[in-house]
mmCIF file of C-alpha atoms in Angstrom:
data_model
loop_
_atom_site.group_PDB
_atom_site.id
_atom_site.type_symbol
_atom_site.label_atom_id
_atom_site.label_comp_id
_atom_site.label_asym_id
_atom_site.label_seq_id
_atom_site.Cartn_x
_atom_site.Cartn_y
_atom_site.Cartn_z
ATOM 1 C CA MET A 9 0.000 0.000 0.000
ATOM 2 C CA VAL A 10 2.694 2.465 1.037
ATOM 3 C CA GLY A 11 6.172 1.431 -0.048
ATOM 4 C CA SER A 12 8.697 1.251 2.781
ATOM 5 C CA LYS A 13 11.893 -0.650 3.453
ATOM 6 C CA ASN A 14 11.475 -0.047 7.187
ATOM 7 C CA VAL A 15 10.973 -3.453 8.765
ATOM 8 C CA TYR A 16 9.490 -1.808 11.878
ATOM 9 C CA LEU A 17 6.485 -0.832 9.756
ATOM 10 C CA SER A 18 6.048 -4.277 8.200
ATOM 11 C CA LEU A 19 2.978 -6.347 9.009
ATOM 12 C CA ASP A 20 5.063 -9.327 10.134
ATOM 13 C CA TYR A 21 6.988 -7.234 12.652
ATOM 14 C CA LEU A 22 3.910 -5.411 13.963
ATOM 15 C CA LYS A 23 2.067 -8.703 14.443
ATOM 16 C CA ALA A 24 5.042 -10.097 16.358
ATOM 17 C CA ILE A 25 5.230 -7.072 18.656
ATOM 18 C CA GLU A 26 1.512 -7.109 19.387
ATOM 19 C CA GLU A 27 1.458 -10.836 20.067
ATOM 20 C CA GLY A 28 4.399 -10.612 22.450
ATOM 21 C CA LEU A 29 3.195 -7.448 24.212
ATOM 22 C CA ASN A 30 -0.494 -8.238 24.450
ATOM 23 C CA PHE A 31 -0.767 -6.233 27.688
ATOM 24 C CA TYR A 32 -0.228 -2.993 25.698
ATOM 25 C CA ASP A 33 -2.847 -1.235 23.604
ATOM 26 C CA PHE A 34 -2.049 -0.860 19.917
ATOM 27 C CA ARG A 35 -3.717 1.441 17.394
ATOM 28 C CA TYR A 36 -3.280 1.244 13.629
ATOM 29 C CA LEU A 37 -4.188 4.088 11.302
ATOM 30 C CA ILE A 38 -4.766 4.103 7.537
ATOM 31 C CA PHE A 39 -5.116 7.406 5.697
ATOM 32 C CA TYR A 40 -7.069 7.707 2.450
ATOM 33 C CA SER A 41 -7.191 10.228 -0.374
ATOM 34 C CA GLU A 42 -10.433 11.841 -1.520
ATOM 35 C CA ASP A 43 -10.627 9.012 -4.067
ATOM 36 C CA ASN A 44 -10.510 6.474 -1.234
ATOM 37 C CA VAL A 45 -6.988 5.366 -2.126
ATOM 38 C CA PRO A 46 -4.658 4.538 0.806
ATOM 39 C CA ILE A 47 -1.913 7.175 1.041
ATOM 40 C CA GLY A 48 -0.421 6.635 4.498
ATOM 41 C CA VAL A 49 -0.198 4.405 7.544
ATOM 42 C CA ALA A 50 0.721 4.939 11.188
ATOM 43 C CA TYR A 51 0.734 2.972 14.395
ATOM 44 C CA CYS A 52 0.685 3.891 18.057
ATOM 45 C CA GLN A 53 1.315 2.143 21.341
ATOM 46 C CA ILE A 54 -0.502 3.163 24.512
ATOM 47 C CA ILE A 55 1.528 2.338 27.597
ATOM 48 C CA LYS A 56 1.345 3.103 31.284
ATOM 49 C CA ILE A 57 4.292 4.836 32.952
ATOM 50 C CA THR A 58 4.670 5.094 36.721
ATOM 51 C CA SER A 59 7.485 6.257 38.967
ATOM 52 C CA ALA A 60 8.580 2.605 39.170
ATOM 53 C CA ASP A 61 9.665 2.833 35.504
ATOM 54 C CA ILE A 62 11.934 5.839 36.094
ATOM 55 C CA ASP A 63 15.081 6.591 38.045
ATOM 56 C CA THR A 64 13.386 9.590 39.655
ATOM 57 C CA ARG A 65 16.563 11.016 41.177
ATOM 58 C CA ALA A 66 18.308 10.953 37.800
ATOM 59 C CA LEU A 67 15.353 12.690 36.148
ATOM 60 C CA VAL A 68 15.234 15.437 38.780
ATOM 61 C CA LYS A 69 18.978 15.984 38.347
ATOM 62 C CA ARG A 70 18.757 16.169 34.553
ATOM 63 C CA MET A 71 15.975 18.754 34.791
ATOM 64 C CA GLY A 72 18.062 20.924 37.060
ATOM 65 C CA GLY A 73 15.715 20.430 40.001
ATOM 66 C CA MET A 74 12.876 22.182 38.143
ATOM 67 C CA LEU A 75 10.449 19.384 39.005
ATOM 68 C CA PRO A 76 10.093 18.395 42.658
ATOM 69 C CA GLN A 77 10.966 14.828 43.604
ATOM 70 C CA SER A 78 7.568 14.393 45.276
ATOM 71 C CA LEU A 79 5.744 15.148 42.016
ATOM 72 C CA ILE A 80 7.780 12.668 39.986
ATOM 73 C CA ASN A 81 7.401 10.016 42.703
ATOM 74 C CA SER A 82 3.616 10.144 42.239
ATOM 75 C CA LEU A 83 3.830 9.762 38.457
ATOM 76 C CA ASP A 84 1.070 7.602 36.951
ATOM 77 C CA LEU A 85 0.421 8.278 33.271
ATOM 78 C CA ARG A 86 -0.995 6.660 30.156
ATOM 79 C CA ILE A 87 1.145 7.728 27.216
ATOM 80 C CA LEU A 88 0.370 7.398 23.525
ATOM 81 C CA ILE A 89 3.519 6.842 21.495
ATOM 82 C CA CYS A 90 3.346 7.250 17.742
ATOM 83 C CA GLY A 91 6.255 5.042 16.841
ATOM 84 C CA ASN A 92 7.994 2.100 18.431
ATOM 85 C CA ALA A 93 8.674 2.315 22.156
ATOM 86 C CA PHE A 94 11.427 -0.279 21.760
ATOM 87 C CA ALA A 95 13.238 0.865 18.607
ATOM 88 C CA SER A 96 14.950 4.166 17.888
ATOM 89 C CA GLY A 97 14.175 6.041 14.720
ATOM 90 C CA GLU A 98 11.356 7.159 12.473
ATOM 91 C CA ASN A 99 9.120 4.128 12.858
ATOM 92 C CA GLY A 100 5.695 5.627 13.571
ATOM 93 C CA TYR A 101 4.219 6.560 10.232
ATOM 94 C CA ILE A 102 4.807 6.871 6.516
ATOM 95 C CA PHE A 103 2.939 8.603 3.704
ATOM 96 C CA ASN A 104 3.292 8.383 -0.061
ATOM 97 C CA ASP A 105 6.027 10.674 -1.356
ATOM 98 C CA GLU A 106 3.600 12.964 -3.170
ATOM 99 C CA ILE A 107 1.754 13.874 0.045
ATOM 100 C CA PRO A 108 2.987 17.270 1.338
ATOM 101 C CA ASN A 109 4.603 17.159 4.764
ATOM 102 C CA ILE A 110 2.118 19.578 6.350
ATOM 103 C CA VAL A 111 -0.828 17.564 5.034
ATOM 104 C CA ALA A 112 0.681 14.364 6.430
ATOM 105 C CA LEU A 113 1.367 15.859 9.868
ATOM 106 C CA ASP A 114 -2.052 17.524 10.071
ATOM 107 C CA SER A 115 -3.695 14.207 9.178
ATOM 108 C CA LEU A 116 -1.605 12.392 11.776
ATOM 109 C CA ASN A 117 -2.456 14.958 14.457
ATOM 110 C CA MET A 118 -6.181 14.743 13.747
ATOM 111 C CA ALA A 119 -6.088 10.953 13.882
ATOM 112 C CA ILE A 120 -4.221 10.998 17.202
ATOM 113 C CA ASP A 121 -6.758 13.493 18.575
ATOM 114 C CA GLU A 122 -9.497 11.043 17.603
ATOM 115 C CA ILE A 123 -7.755 8.259 19.520
ATOM 116 C CA HIS A 124 -7.569 10.518 22.576
ATOM 117 C CA LEU A 125 -11.243 11.438 22.320
ATOM 118 C CA ASN A 126 -12.315 7.796 22.095
ATOM 119 C CA ALA A 127 -10.095 6.844 25.040
ATOM 120 C CA LYS A 128 -11.565 9.671 27.120
ATOM 121 C CA LYS A 129 -15.106 8.496 26.344
ATOM 122 C CA GLN A 130 -14.133 5.026 27.561
ATOM 123 C CA GLY A 131 -12.747 6.413 30.816
ATOM 124 C CA GLN A 132 -9.149 5.659 29.810
ATOM 125 C CA ARG A 133 -7.767 9.164 29.498
ATOM 126 C CA ILE A 134 -4.362 9.520 27.841
ATOM 127 C CA SER A 135 -2.090 12.083 29.480
ATOM 128 C CA ILE A 136 0.698 12.626 26.964
ATOM 129 C CA THR A 137 1.255 12.175 23.241
ATOM 130 C CA MET A 138 4.740 11.413 21.958
ATOM 131 C CA ILE A 139 5.784 11.306 18.313
ATOM 132 C CA LYS A 140 9.202 9.675 18.189
ATOM 133 C CA GLU A 141 11.944 10.042 17.087
ATOM 134 C CA PHE A 142 13.689 11.836 14.309
ATOM 135 C CA TRP A 143 17.099 12.003 12.652
ATOM 136 C CA PRO A 144 18.742 15.341 11.741
ATOM 137 C CA GLU A 145 17.633 15.194 8.104
ATOM 138 C CA SER A 146 14.011 15.367 9.326
ATOM 139 C CA PHE A 147 14.395 18.181 11.871
ATOM 140 C CA ASP A 148 13.251 20.988 9.571
ATOM 141 C CA LYS A 149 10.063 19.324 8.388
ATOM 142 C CA MET A 150 9.161 17.964 11.826
ATOM 143 C CA SER A 151 9.483 21.381 13.469
ATOM 144 C CA TYR A 152 5.954 22.015 12.157
ATOM 145 C CA LEU A 153 4.752 19.944 15.112
ATOM 146 C CA LYS A 154 5.689 22.858 17.373
ATOM 147 C CA ASP A 155 2.959 24.844 15.602
ATOM 148 C CA CYS A 156 0.585 22.024 16.558
ATOM 149 C CA GLY A 157 1.236 22.523 20.276
ATOM 150 C CA CYS A 158 4.042 20.004 20.723
ATOM 151 C CA SER A 159 7.243 20.547 22.664
ATOM 152 C CA GLU A 160 10.457 19.687 20.846
ATOM 153 C CA ILE A 161 12.729 17.540 22.999
ATOM 154 C CA ASN A 162 16.391 16.740 22.463
ATOM 155 C CA ILE A 163 17.118 13.233 23.666
ATOM 156 C CA ASP A 164 20.397 11.398 24.100
ATOM 157 C CA VAL A 165 22.330 10.888 20.893
ATOM 158 C CA ASN A 166 22.181 7.653 18.929
ATOM 159 C CA MET A 167 25.594 6.117 18.314
ATOM 160 C CA VAL A 168 26.121 5.213 14.653
ATOM 161 C CA LEU A 169 29.092 3.525 12.986
ATOM 162 C CA THR A 170 29.508 4.070 9.240
ATOM 163 C CA LEU A 171 31.255 1.170 7.518
ATOM 164 C CA LYS A 172 33.723 1.810 4.716
ATOM 165 C CA ASP A 173 33.047 0.271 1.311
ATOM 166 C CA ASP A 174 36.449 -1.423 1.253
ATOM 167 C CA TRP A 175 35.848 -3.312 4.506
ATOM 168 C CA SER A 176 35.076 -6.822 3.302
ATOM 169 C CA SER A 177 36.013 -8.550 6.562
ATOM 170 C CA PHE A 178 36.310 -7.865 10.281
ATOM 171 C CA GLU A 179 40.077 -7.875 9.819
ATOM 172 C CA ASP A 180 39.714 -4.885 7.469
ATOM 173 C CA TYR A 181 37.858 -3.053 10.232
ATOM 174 C CA LEU A 182 40.596 -3.879 12.747
ATOM 175 C CA SER A 183 43.238 -2.651 10.314
ATOM 176 C CA ALA A 184 41.439 0.707 10.053
ATOM 177 C CA LEU A 185 41.814 1.270 13.815
ATOM 178 C CA ASN A 186 44.773 3.204 15.134
ATOM 179 C CA SER A 187 47.338 1.194 17.069
ATOM 180 C CA LYS A 188 45.954 2.106 20.519
ATOM 181 C CA PHE A 189 42.403 1.004 19.779
ATOM 182 C CA ARG A 190 43.447 -1.981 17.681
ATOM 183 C CA THR A 191 45.351 -3.217 20.732
ATOM 184 C CA LYS A 192 42.248 -2.633 22.880
ATOM 185 C CA ALA A 193 40.066 -4.530 20.415
ATOM 186 C CA LYS A 194 42.431 -7.492 20.358
ATOM 187 C CA HIS A 195 42.514 -7.449 24.162
ATOM 188 C CA VAL A 196 38.701 -7.696 24.211
ATOM 189 C CA LEU A 197 38.802 -10.566 21.728
ATOM 190 C CA ILE A 198 41.370 -12.406 23.863
ATOM 191 C CA LYS A 199 39.409 -11.892 27.106
ATOM 192 C CA SER A 200 36.189 -13.085 25.470
ATOM 193 C CA ASP A 201 37.815 -16.016 23.678
ATOM 194 C CA GLN A 202 36.758 -18.336 26.510
ATOM 195 C CA LEU A 203 33.107 -17.621 25.759
ATOM 196 C CA VAL A 204 30.996 -19.837 23.555
ATOM 197 C CA ILE A 205 28.949 -17.675 21.195
ATOM 198 C CA GLU A 206 25.884 -19.277 19.645
ATOM 199 C CA GLU A 207 23.498 -17.876 17.068
ATOM 200 C CA PHE A 208 20.054 -18.519 18.515
ATOM 201 C CA THR A 209 17.266 -20.109 16.511
ATOM 202 C CA VAL A 210 13.558 -20.090 17.297
ATOM 203 C CA GLU A 211 14.051 -23.413 19.063
ATOM 204 C CA THR A 212 16.950 -22.144 21.185
ATOM 205 C CA ILE A 213 15.058 -19.022 22.234
ATOM 206 C CA THR A 214 12.053 -21.153 23.172
ATOM 207 C CA GLU A 215 14.236 -23.296 25.427
ATOM 208 C CA LYS A 216 15.890 -20.270 27.079
ATOM 209 C CA LEU A 217 12.909 -17.949 27.644
ATOM 210 C CA ASP A 218 13.325 -17.667 31.416
ATOM 211 C CA GLN A 219 17.081 -17.081 31.220
ATOM 212 C CA ILE A 220 16.661 -14.461 28.492
ATOM 213 C CA ASP A 221 14.063 -12.645 30.589
ATOM 214 C CA GLU A 222 16.360 -12.647 33.614
ATOM 215 C CA LEU A 223 19.312 -11.249 31.650
ATOM 216 C CA TYR A 224 17.192 -8.601 29.927
ATOM 217 C CA ASN A 225 15.602 -7.460 33.181
ATOM 218 C CA THR A 226 19.068 -6.969 34.663
ATOM 219 C CA ILE A 227 19.700 -4.330 31.995
ATOM 220 C CA VAL A 228 16.313 -2.623 32.309
ATOM 221 C CA ASP A 229 16.556 -2.484 36.100
ATOM 222 C CA ARG A 230 19.782 -0.478 35.773
ATOM 223 C CA ALA A 231 18.349 1.997 33.260
ATOM 224 C CA SER A 232 17.347 5.481 34.410
ATOM 225 C CA PHE A 233 14.218 5.336 32.266
ATOM 226 C CA SER A 234 12.306 2.821 30.191
ATOM 227 C CA PHE A 235 9.174 3.292 28.091
ATOM 228 C CA GLY A 236 8.214 -0.204 29.049
ATOM 229 C CA ARG A 237 9.572 -3.665 29.579
ATOM 230 C CA LEU A 238 10.011 -6.105 26.762
ATOM 231 C CA ASN A 239 10.067 -9.862 27.310
ATOM 232 C CA ALA A 240 11.650 -12.954 25.830
ATOM 233 C CA ARG A 241 8.321 -14.032 24.349
ATOM 234 C CA THR A 242 8.323 -10.894 22.183
ATOM 235 C CA LEU A 243 11.887 -11.551 21.025
ATOM 236 C CA LEU A 244 10.804 -15.067 20.102
ATOM 237 C CA GLU A 245 7.908 -13.735 18.018
ATOM 238 C CA ILE A 246 10.205 -11.241 16.276
ATOM 239 C CA LYS A 247 12.646 -14.047 15.448
ATOM 240 C CA ARG A 248 9.798 -16.098 14.003
ATOM 241 C CA ALA A 249 8.668 -13.132 11.922
ATOM 242 C CA LEU A 250 12.012 -11.872 10.637
ATOM 243 C CA GLY A 251 14.138 -15.013 10.557
ATOM 244 C CA GLU A 252 17.771 -14.373 9.649
ATOM 245 C CA ASN A 253 17.109 -10.622 9.516
ATOM 246 C CA PHE A 254 16.836 -10.722 13.316
ATOM 247 C CA PHE A 255 20.369 -11.429 14.507
ATOM 248 C CA PHE A 256 20.300 -13.122 17.937
ATOM 249 C CA ASN A 257 23.508 -14.207 19.692
ATOM 250 C CA GLY A 258 23.796 -16.033 22.992
ATOM 251 C CA TYR A 259 26.999 -15.811 25.075
ATOM 252 C CA TYR A 260 27.962 -18.744 27.312
ATOM 253 C CA ARG A 261 30.604 -19.318 29.959
ATOM 254 C CA GLY A 262 30.679 -23.052 30.167
ATOM 255 C CA ASP A 263 27.061 -24.187 30.258
ATOM 256 C CA ARG A 264 25.800 -20.904 31.694
ATOM 257 C CA LEU A 265 24.100 -18.328 29.473
ATOM 258 C CA ILE A 266 25.590 -15.005 30.633
ATOM 259 C CA GLY A 267 24.422 -12.665 27.896
ATOM 260 C CA PHE A 268 22.577 -12.163 24.643
ATOM 261 C CA SER A 269 22.347 -9.504 21.962
ATOM 262 C CA THR A 270 19.932 -8.832 19.119
ATOM 263 C CA ALA A 271 19.994 -6.651 16.018
ATOM 264 C CA THR A 272 17.638 -6.119 13.089
ATOM 265 C CA ALA A 273 18.920 -5.979 9.510
ATOM 266 C CA PHE A 274 17.138 -3.940 6.834
ATOM 267 C CA ASP A 275 17.857 -1.366 4.138
ATOM 268 C CA ASP A 276 21.696 -1.523 4.294
ATOM 269 C CA LEU A 277 21.532 -1.135 8.070
ATOM 270 C CA LEU A 278 22.137 -3.247 11.158
ATOM 271 C CA ASP A 279 20.126 -1.808 14.038
ATOM 272 C CA GLY A 280 21.333 -3.028 17.421
ATOM 273 C CA ASN A 281 18.283 -3.583 19.601
ATOM 274 C CA PHE A 282 18.310 -5.475 22.880
ATOM 275 C CA ILE A 283 20.889 -7.016 25.134
ATOM 276 C CA GLY A 284 20.880 -9.024 28.315
ATOM 277 C CA LEU A 285 23.891 -9.399 30.565
ATOM 278 C CA ASP A 286 25.064 -11.000 33.778
ATOM 279 C CA TYR A 287 27.338 -8.259 35.110
ATOM 280 C CA ASP A 288 29.196 -10.701 37.342
ATOM 281 C CA TYR A 289 30.957 -11.956 34.209
ATOM 282 C CA ASN A 290 31.208 -8.748 32.233
ATOM 283 C CA GLN A 291 34.528 -7.357 33.404
ATOM 284 C CA GLU A 292 36.456 -10.614 33.363
ATOM 285 C CA TYR A 293 35.278 -11.639 29.888
ATOM 286 C CA ALA A 294 34.563 -8.231 28.273
ATOM 287 C CA VAL A 295 31.133 -9.524 27.277
ATOM 288 C CA TYR A 296 29.487 -6.210 26.433
ATOM 289 C CA GLN A 297 32.387 -4.958 24.334
ATOM 290 C CA ARG A 298 32.503 -8.304 22.532
ATOM 291 C CA MET A 299 28.821 -7.837 21.662
ATOM 292 C CA LEU A 300 29.638 -4.487 20.063
ATOM 293 C CA TYR A 301 32.443 -5.964 17.971
ATOM 294 C CA ASP A 302 30.148 -8.819 16.955
ATOM 295 C CA PHE A 303 27.614 -6.250 15.712
ATOM 296 C CA VAL A 304 30.357 -4.749 13.542
ATOM 297 C CA LYS A 305 31.468 -8.155 12.286
ATOM 298 C CA HIS A 306 27.920 -9.215 11.401
ATOM 299 C CA ALA A 307 27.192 -5.893 9.676
ATOM 300 C CA ILE A 308 30.244 -6.334 7.449
ATOM 301 C CA THR A 309 29.257 -9.935 6.722
ATOM 302 C CA ILE A 310 25.781 -8.952 5.479
ATOM 303 C CA GLY A 311 27.035 -5.930 3.529
ATOM 304 C CA ALA A 312 25.441 -3.260 5.711
ATOM 305 C CA LYS A 313 26.604 0.339 5.403
ATOM 306 C CA GLN A 314 25.815 1.440 8.958
ATOM 307 C CA VAL A 315 25.524 -0.004 12.448
ATOM 308 C CA LYS A 316 23.186 1.855 14.798
ATOM 309 C CA ILE A 317 23.857 0.844 18.383
ATOM 310 C CA GLY A 318 21.613 3.037 20.471
ATOM 311 C CA ARG A 319 21.767 5.698 23.155
ATOM 312 C CA THR A 320 23.436 4.178 26.213
ATOM 313 C CA ALA A 321 27.138 3.669 27.039
ATOM 314 C CA GLU A 322 28.103 6.315 24.489
ATOM 315 C CA GLU A 323 31.767 6.461 25.463
ATOM 316 C CA ILE A 324 32.262 2.705 25.104
ATOM 317 C CA LYS A 325 30.421 2.692 21.775
ATOM 318 C CA SER A 326 32.553 5.543 20.491
ATOM 319 C CA GLY A 327 35.513 3.285 21.268
ATOM 320 C CA VAL A 328 34.404 0.905 18.495
ATOM 321 C CA GLY A 329 34.057 3.842 16.094
ATOM 322 C CA ALA A 330 30.451 4.965 16.494
ATOM 323 C CA LEU A 331 29.763 8.693 16.278
ATOM 324 C CA PRO A 332 26.938 10.566 18.025
ATOM 325 C CA VAL A 333 23.899 11.567 15.971
ATOM 326 C CA GLU A 334 21.441 14.040 17.461
ATOM 327 C CA MET A 335 17.801 12.959 17.753
ATOM 328 C CA LYS A 336 14.559 14.709 18.679
ATOM 329 C CA PHE A 337 11.009 13.756 19.525
ATOM 330 C CA TYR A 338 7.845 15.736 20.109
ATOM 331 C CA ALA A 339 5.513 15.611 23.096
ATOM 332 C CA LYS A 340 2.235 17.224 24.092
ATOM 333 C CA TYR A 341 0.383 17.087 27.390
ATOM 334 C CA ARG A 342 -3.300 16.639 26.590
ATOM 335 C CA ASN A 343 -4.338 19.072 29.336
ATOM 336 C CA LYS A 344 -3.778 22.584 27.900
ATOM 337 C CA VAL A 345 -2.746 24.135 31.192
ATOM 338 C CA LYS A 346 -0.327 21.319 32.006
ATOM 339 C CA ASN A 347 0.988 21.414 28.428
ATOM 340 C CA ALA A 348 1.865 25.083 28.855
ATOM 341 C CA LEU A 349 3.658 24.234 32.101
ATOM 342 C CA LEU A 350 5.416 21.269 30.495
ATOM 343 C CA LYS A 351 7.273 23.262 27.833
ATOM 344 C CA PRO A 352 9.817 25.054 30.045
ATOM 345 C CA PHE A 353 10.528 21.831 31.935
ATOM 346 C CA VAL A 354 11.192 19.653 28.883
ATOM 347 C CA GLY A 355 13.177 22.479 27.344
ATOM 348 C CA ASN A 356 15.585 22.062 30.231
ATOM 349 C CA LEU A 357 16.226 18.405 29.408
ATOM 350 C CA LYS A 358 19.652 18.005 27.845
ATOM 351 C CA PRO A 359 21.381 14.965 26.331
ATOM 352 C CA ASN A 360 24.037 13.210 28.400
ATOM 353 C CA THR A 361 27.597 14.432 27.988
ATOM 354 C CA PHE A 362 30.487 12.025 27.455
ATOM 355 C CA GLU A 363 34.057 11.869 26.210
ATOM 356 C CA LEU A 364 34.083 11.029 22.511
ATOM 357 C CA ARG A 365 36.772 8.587 21.459
ATOM 358 C CA LYS A 366 38.096 8.453 17.904
ATOM 359 C CA PRO A 367 39.596 5.000 17.386
ATOM 360 C CA PHE A 368 40.267 5.075 13.644
ATOM 361 C CA LYS A 369 43.288 6.285 11.752
ATOM 362 C CA ALA A 370 43.025 9.906 10.615
ATOM 363 C CA GLU A 371 42.002 9.075 7.034
ATOM 364 C CA TYR A 372 38.721 7.526 8.220
ATOM 365 C CA TYR A 373 37.493 10.899 9.444
ATOM 366 C CA LYS A 374 38.564 12.761 6.276
ATOM 367 C CA SER A 375 36.468 10.748 3.834
#
């Protein structure tokens, strides 16, 4: 109906997410022309956020103390997210190319307003709308949402590694590193050499559901904020839906599963998604850093041009060559008074700061 290479907007992926997260509310939108021809699609997730999902002290600190701790501690909201709560990027909607941007955004806004109205009638009021999240090349056109009453929010950068065309193997990548970081990479590979790394199939994931959940929850519990909590059942459904395009590695020490990582391949891209990790083993075996190098290795193997590896641990990710890319999303409190109060607070939110490492030889950064 609407051509897109974005796997996060494919029917197979959306079915997998909904089946695995059946405790969330999903809404799917189809937009038609005056001739009743489909011209656009969108999807939304409605999730509940409480103070239990947030590191409240970290949030207060990042907002410069502008919101009192007591207010955040009592947080209990239903949030509508246009886009994917569990994947970074522009995954919420798409219109045919000939549809003007303003027409598309106005149509999307009206449809979201209709969802809010219906939820209110059913006694399930939605507090906040979020439209997430956009890359720099979309900033100009998306700024129109500010005219629609939304606040523009700068979130933490997404770390992205661009692969060179002449890298045909992981060894080519290692050769492109300067001597200091090539030594570090080899040290990680030596430390993690005692691990058994297995590519998980549907059958393997099915057998390891409880262990995968435990490892994933360890990561989420340490996060300062989460839009929600995924589960191993959802990862299983995604693997069923996407097959080899959903890269799933398990990391063993002996017979013990101590970590896993997943990434989605589409459109010349490897998008690192979810990890699970037993931190008791991480330092001794460099498990997390090995996962990052394995993302790079797999991306080269499948001929990807970029590896996107997310918003956390920016300094470590820059050590494998990823560079920060600014991202923005848009939010609106459905209560007009509270929305007016929200703007100065969210405007005070700033991305994390970190020391950027540049591990490649100088010529990498010139081309």
